[in-house]
Amino acid sequence: MLNDFFILMKFELLPAVIFFVLLFIKVGTAELSNASIIRLANILLFINLVAGFFYNKDGGMFGDMFHTNALIVLQKSILNLGIFIVSLQAEAWLRTHKHVIEFYLLLLSSLMGMFFMISGANLLMFYLGLELATIPLAALANFDLEKRKSSEAAMKLIMSSAFSSGLLLFGISLMYGTTGTLGFAQLPALLNGSNLQVFAFVLLFAGFAFKISVVPFHLWTADVYEGAPVPVTSFLSVVSKGAFIFVFASVLYTVFKPLADTWYHMLFLLSVLTMVIGNLFALRQQNIKRMLAFSSIAQMGFILIGISGSSQAGTASAVYFVLVYVFTNLAAFGVVALVSAQTGKEDITDYKGFHATNPVLAWVLAIALFSLAGVPPTAGFFGKFFLIMAGAAKQNYWLITIAALNMIVSLYYYLNLVKALFMDANASPVPKITFGVYAKLAIVICIAGMVLSGLASVVYEYIYNLSTGF
Amino acid sequence: MNLYWLLILPTITAFALLLGNNLKQVRMIAFGGALLQMVLAFILLFAFWQQRSAGNTAPMLFENNLSWFAPLHINFHTGVDGISVAMIMLTSFVVLSAVLVSWKMDMQYKTFFFLLIFLSIGAYGFFMSLDVFTLFFFLEIAVIPKFMLIGVWGSGKKEYSAMKLALMLMAGSALVFVGLMGLYFNTADTSGAHSFDLMQIAQMHIPVEAQMIFFPFAFVGFGIFTALFPFHTWVPDGHSSAPTAASMFLAGISMKLGGYGCLRVATFLMPDAAHAYSWIIILLSTIAIIYGAFATMMQKDLKYINAYSSVSHCGFVLLGIGMLTETSITGAVMQMVSHGLMTALFFAAIGMIYSRTHTRMVAQLGGLLKIMPFISTVFVIAGLCSLGLPGFSGFVAEMTVFMGSWQNPDTLYRLATILACASIVVTAVYILRAVGSTVMGPVTDEHYNALTDAGWYEKLAAIILIAGIVAIGIAPFWLNQLIAPVAATILKK
C-alpha cells in the first residue's frame, strides 16, 4: 500500500521533495550564489524528468479522487520536459535576479498543481489542482519586480484566472446539483442533457476556454505574455496551456461523452473563431512576444480541431501536438529570452538584420517559426497534419478548409519575421548575443526535438497506442 | 536499384557542405554530390530499361514499402514508373547545371548550396513517392528553401516576390491538403481502413460525388505550382527575382511538381471527375497559353520574357492532361521534361549574360554574339527550342500534345487545339525579337567589348542541358517509350 502510494504519486512527490530541498536552502544559513542554485535546480529538475520514465503503474487512490495511467504519465513527462527546458532558458535572466529560489519554488508548486489536476478523477480534486497551478503563476508573472508592465501582467492574470475559476466553480456546483456526484467515473451515467446540465457544462467549458485562451476568452493573453518575464511567458504558453489541454481533452472524452453532440458544435465554432481571430491579430503585432501570443492562440484553434475528432487519433494528435509545441515554442521563446535578457529589445523591427550578427540564433528562431507554421520536415508539420486529419475524420470539410486557409495566413506573419531576420537591412542590429551552456543545451534539445519527434514515427505511434477515444 | 539512395545522397551532400571551409571546397562538394545524383539517375534509367526489356510489366518498379505512421496507415512507399524516371532524370540534369552556374557564388555560399541541394531532396522524394502523404510532405519541403533563396540571394523586389511565391505555393499545398483529406476519408479497403497509398487508391472506386468535390481542390492546388491560369501570378515575379540557380530550379523542376501531381494524384485517382471537369481545364490552359504568349511580347526584361513564356509553355502541359488521350498525356509529360531542360538553359544563359553586363533589359543589350559567342549560342539554342524548332525537344513535345489533342473529336476541344497551335506564331515573334536584338546587331555599350565568354563551369552547365534537349529532339522514342505505357495505364483506370 505504501509502496503504491510512492509509485502512483511519484510525479507529485518529486516536485514536492525538490521544493523542500530548495526551501531548506533558502531558510538555511548557507548563502549560495545564484550560479550554484541554478545549477542545483537544473540538476534536480533533470533527475525529476528522468525519474518519471521508470517504475510507473496504473491505478487510483483516495477513493478514486486520484488516478494515473500510462497516458497520464506521458503527459506529466511532457510537462516535466517543458519545465526543464524553461529552467535552462531562464538562466540568462535569473543569473542576476535577487530571488532565484523563489522563482523555482513558485514554478514547482505550479507544476505540482498541474499534476494533481491531470490526475484528478473528481471535479473537486481537479479544481484544487487547478488553483494550485494558477495562483503561483500570477506571482511569477510579476517577477520582474521593478517593471510596471510585469505587475500589470500579474494583475490581469490574477483577475482573469479568478474569473475563469469562478465560472468553473459555478459549473461544478451546478453539475453537482443536477447529478449529485463529482466523480469522473459516476458522472457520465448521470448526464442526460437537461438544460441545466448543458448550462453547467457551458460554464465549465468557458472556464477551460479561459485557461487555454480560446477566442472569445483570450483577451488576457497578449497583455500577460507581453508584460511577464520571457521565461514565465514561455512557461505560461507551453507548460501551463499543455496541462489544461490534456485535462480538457480527457474530460471531454470521458466525463462529457454523453454530451458529445453539444460540444462538437461548440468546438467547431470556437476553433474557427480562435484560428481566424488569433491569426488576424497576429498579423498586426509589432512586439514579438505579442505576436507569439496571438500565434499561440491560433495554435489552440488547431488543437481544438484535433480534439473535435474525438477518436483515438483525436487524443493522440492533441497530446502529440503539445509535445511538438513544447520543443517549438520553447525554441522560439528561448531566442527571444536571450535577446530580451541581454539587450531588452522585444520589437520585431529590432530583429531586422539579426542573421548578420547572430547566425546561429537566427536559424534556431527560423526553424522554430517554420515548425510553428507547419512546414516540413519539422515536427510542426506532422503535428498540424495529424490534428487536422483527426478532425477530418468527422467529414466536416468546411472545418479543414478553413484550417488550411488559416495556415496560409499564419505563414505570412511567420515569414515576415523570417524576412526581418534574414533579408532586411538594419543600421543597428542586435549585437552579438553570448549564450552559456544552459541556453546551448536548451537549444540542442529543442532542435533535436523539432526534427526527431516528427520524422521518427515511433513518437506518434507510442502516443497513439496509449490514447483512448470513442 | 534502391531508390532511397536518391534521398540519402543529397542529404549527405547537404550536410557535408556545411563542413566545407571555403567556397572552393563547398562548391566541389556540391558539384560532386550533384554529379553523383546524375550518375544515380542514369543507373536508375538503365536498370529500369533492363527490367522492362526483361519483361517485367509491374506498374511500379523498385518498390519499397516501409511503415511510417502505422496507426494512420501512412507508409513510406516509393517506386518508379516511366514518368517518374523521366522526371528524376530531369531533376538530376537541372540540379547539376544549377550548381555549375552558381560556381562564383560568394555570398553566404554554404547556405546557398545547402538550400539548393535540399531542394533536390524534395524533388526526388516527390517523384518517387507512391504514398500521398509522403508526396505531400516532399511537395511542401521545397517551399521554404525557395523563399530563402529568392529573399536572400535574389535581385529586384526580392522580398515581395519571395513572399508572394511562398504564400501562393503554400495556398496550393493547402488546397492539395484538403483534396487529399477528402480522398483519404473516401477510401476504404476490404477491412474498412482508409489508405494513403497511391496504388491502393487506384484500385478502389472513390464515390463520384466525392471525386467531384475533391478533384478541383487537388487539381487547382497542384495547378498553382504549374502556373494554372489565373493562379500564375507568382511565376513572373518569383522567377525574375530569384538568383539564376533558383530560377532554373523553380522553372525547371518546381513547376513540374505541379504537373506531375495533377496527373498522378488528381487525374489518376479521380478519373471520373477529371473527365467531367476536362473542359474547364482546357479552357483555363488555353487562356494561359495565349495570354502567356501575348504577355511575353510586352516584356522588356529577359527574365520576365522567359517567366511569362513559361506560363504559356506550362499551359501545354495542362492542356495535354486535360485532353485525356494517351498521346496528349504523353505529350504533356514530354513537354514537362522538355520545358524543364529548355527553361533551365534559358535562365542559365540569362544569368550568364546578366552577371557580365549587369542588365537584363533587351533594349540595353546588343551584339553579344561578337563578344561572347558561346553564351550567345546557348541563348539562341534555348530560344529556338522554346519556339519549337524541329531537332530540339520543344518541337517533339508540343507536336505530341497537338496530335493527342486533335484526337479528341469534340469541336470545342479542337478549337482549343487550334488556338493553342496558333500561339506558336506569337512565341516565334517574341523569341526571335528578344534573341535577335540581344545577340545580333551593333554592340550597344562599348564596355561590353571587355567582357569575357563563358568559363568552363558555365560551358559544362550549358552543355549538359543542351545534350538533354538534343537527345530528346533527335531521338524522342526513348522518352516516348518511358512515358506512353504509363499514360495508357492512367487512362485505363
CSV table of C-alpha atoms in Angstrom, one decimal, chain A residues 313 355 363 370 373-377 381-382 385-386 388-389 392-393 395 397 400-401 404-405 408 411-412 415-416 418-419 422-424 454-455 457 460-461 464, chain B residues 67-72 74 108 111 115 118 133 136-137 140-141 144 147-148 151-152 158-159 163 166-167 170-171 174 177-178 181-182 184-186 196 214 217:
chain,number,residue,atom,x,y,z
A,313,ALA,CA,-6.5,9.9,-33.2
A,355,HIS,CA,21.2,36.9,-39.1
A,363,TRP,CA,18.5,29.9,-37.7
A,370,PHE,CA,8.8,27.1,-39.7
A,373,ALA,CA,3.9,27.4,-39.4
A,374,GLY,CA,3.7,23.7,-40.0
A,375,VAL,CA,6.3,23.4,-42.8
A,376,PRO,CA,8.1,20.0,-43.2
A,377,PRO,CA,10.4,18.4,-42.3
A,381,PHE,CA,4.1,19.8,-40.0
A,382,PHE,CA,3.3,16.4,-38.6
A,385,PHE,CA,-1.3,17.4,-40.3
A,386,PHE,CA,-2.4,14.9,-37.7
A,388,ILE,CA,-6.5,18.3,-38.9
A,389,MET,CA,-6.6,14.7,-40.0
A,392,ALA,CA,-11.4,15.5,-40.8
A,393,ALA,CA,-12.5,12.1,-39.6
A,395,GLN,CA,-16.0,14.5,-42.6
A,397,TYR,CA,-14.6,19.5,-44.8
A,400,ILE,CA,-10.5,21.6,-42.7
A,401,THR,CA,-10.7,24.1,-45.5
A,404,ALA,CA,-5.9,25.1,-44.3
A,405,LEU,CA,-6.6,28.7,-45.3
A,408,ILE,CA,-1.5,30.4,-45.2
A,411,LEU,CA,2.7,31.5,-42.7
A,412,TYR,CA,2.6,35.2,-43.7
A,415,LEU,CA,7.7,34.5,-42.8
A,416,ASN,CA,7.6,38.2,-42.2
A,418,VAL,CA,12.0,35.4,-41.1
A,419,LYS,CA,12.3,38.1,-43.6
A,422,PHE,CA,17.5,37.3,-42.9
A,423,MET,CA,16.6,39.8,-45.5
A,424,ASP,CA,16.1,43.3,-44.0
A,454,GLY,CA,8.4,14.4,-36.4
A,455,LEU,CA,10.4,12.3,-38.6
A,457,SER,CA,7.3,8.0,-36.3
A,460,TYR,CA,3.5,9.4,-32.5
A,461,GLU,CA,2.8,5.7,-32.6
A,464,TYR,CA,-1.4,6.8,-30.3
B,67,SER,CA,5.6,1.6,-42.5
B,68,TRP,CA,5.9,5.2,-41.3
B,69,PHE,CA,2.9,6.2,-39.2
B,70,ALA,CA,1.3,2.8,-38.8
B,71,PRO,CA,-1.9,3.9,-36.9
B,72,LEU,CA,-2.8,6.3,-39.7
B,74,ILE,CA,0.9,6.1,-43.7
B,108,GLN,CA,26.8,33.0,-47.8
B,111,THR,CA,23.8,28.1,-47.0
B,115,LEU,CA,19.4,25.0,-49.8
B,118,PHE,CA,18.0,20.5,-50.1
B,133,PHE,CA,1.2,11.6,-47.6
B,136,PHE,CA,2.6,16.0,-49.9
B,137,PHE,CA,5.5,16.0,-47.4
B,140,GLU,CA,5.9,21.2,-49.1
B,141,ILE,CA,9.5,20.6,-48.1
B,144,ILE,CA,10.8,27.4,-47.7
B,147,PHE,CA,11.6,31.5,-50.2
B,148,MET,CA,15.0,31.8,-48.6
B,151,GLY,CA,14.6,36.5,-50.5
B,152,VAL,CA,18.3,36.4,-49.6
B,158,LYS,CA,13.0,40.1,-53.9
B,159,GLU,CA,11.2,40.2,-50.6
B,163,MET,CA,6.7,36.2,-50.0
B,166,ALA,CA,5.8,31.2,-50.7
B,167,LEU,CA,2.2,32.2,-49.9
B,170,MET,CA,1.5,27.3,-49.7
B,171,ALA,CA,-2.0,28.1,-50.7
B,174,ALA,CA,-3.3,23.9,-48.6
B,177,PHE,CA,-4.2,19.0,-48.5
B,178,VAL,CA,-7.9,19.4,-48.4
B,181,MET,CA,-8.1,14.6,-46.8
B,182,GLY,CA,-11.2,14.1,-48.8
B,184,TYR,CA,-8.3,9.6,-47.7
B,185,PHE,CA,-11.7,9.5,-45.9
B,186,ASN,CA,-13.4,8.3,-49.0
B,196,PHE,CA,-3.0,7.0,-48.5
B,214,PHE,CA,-12.2,17.0,-54.2
B,217,PHE,CA,-9.0,21.0,-54.7
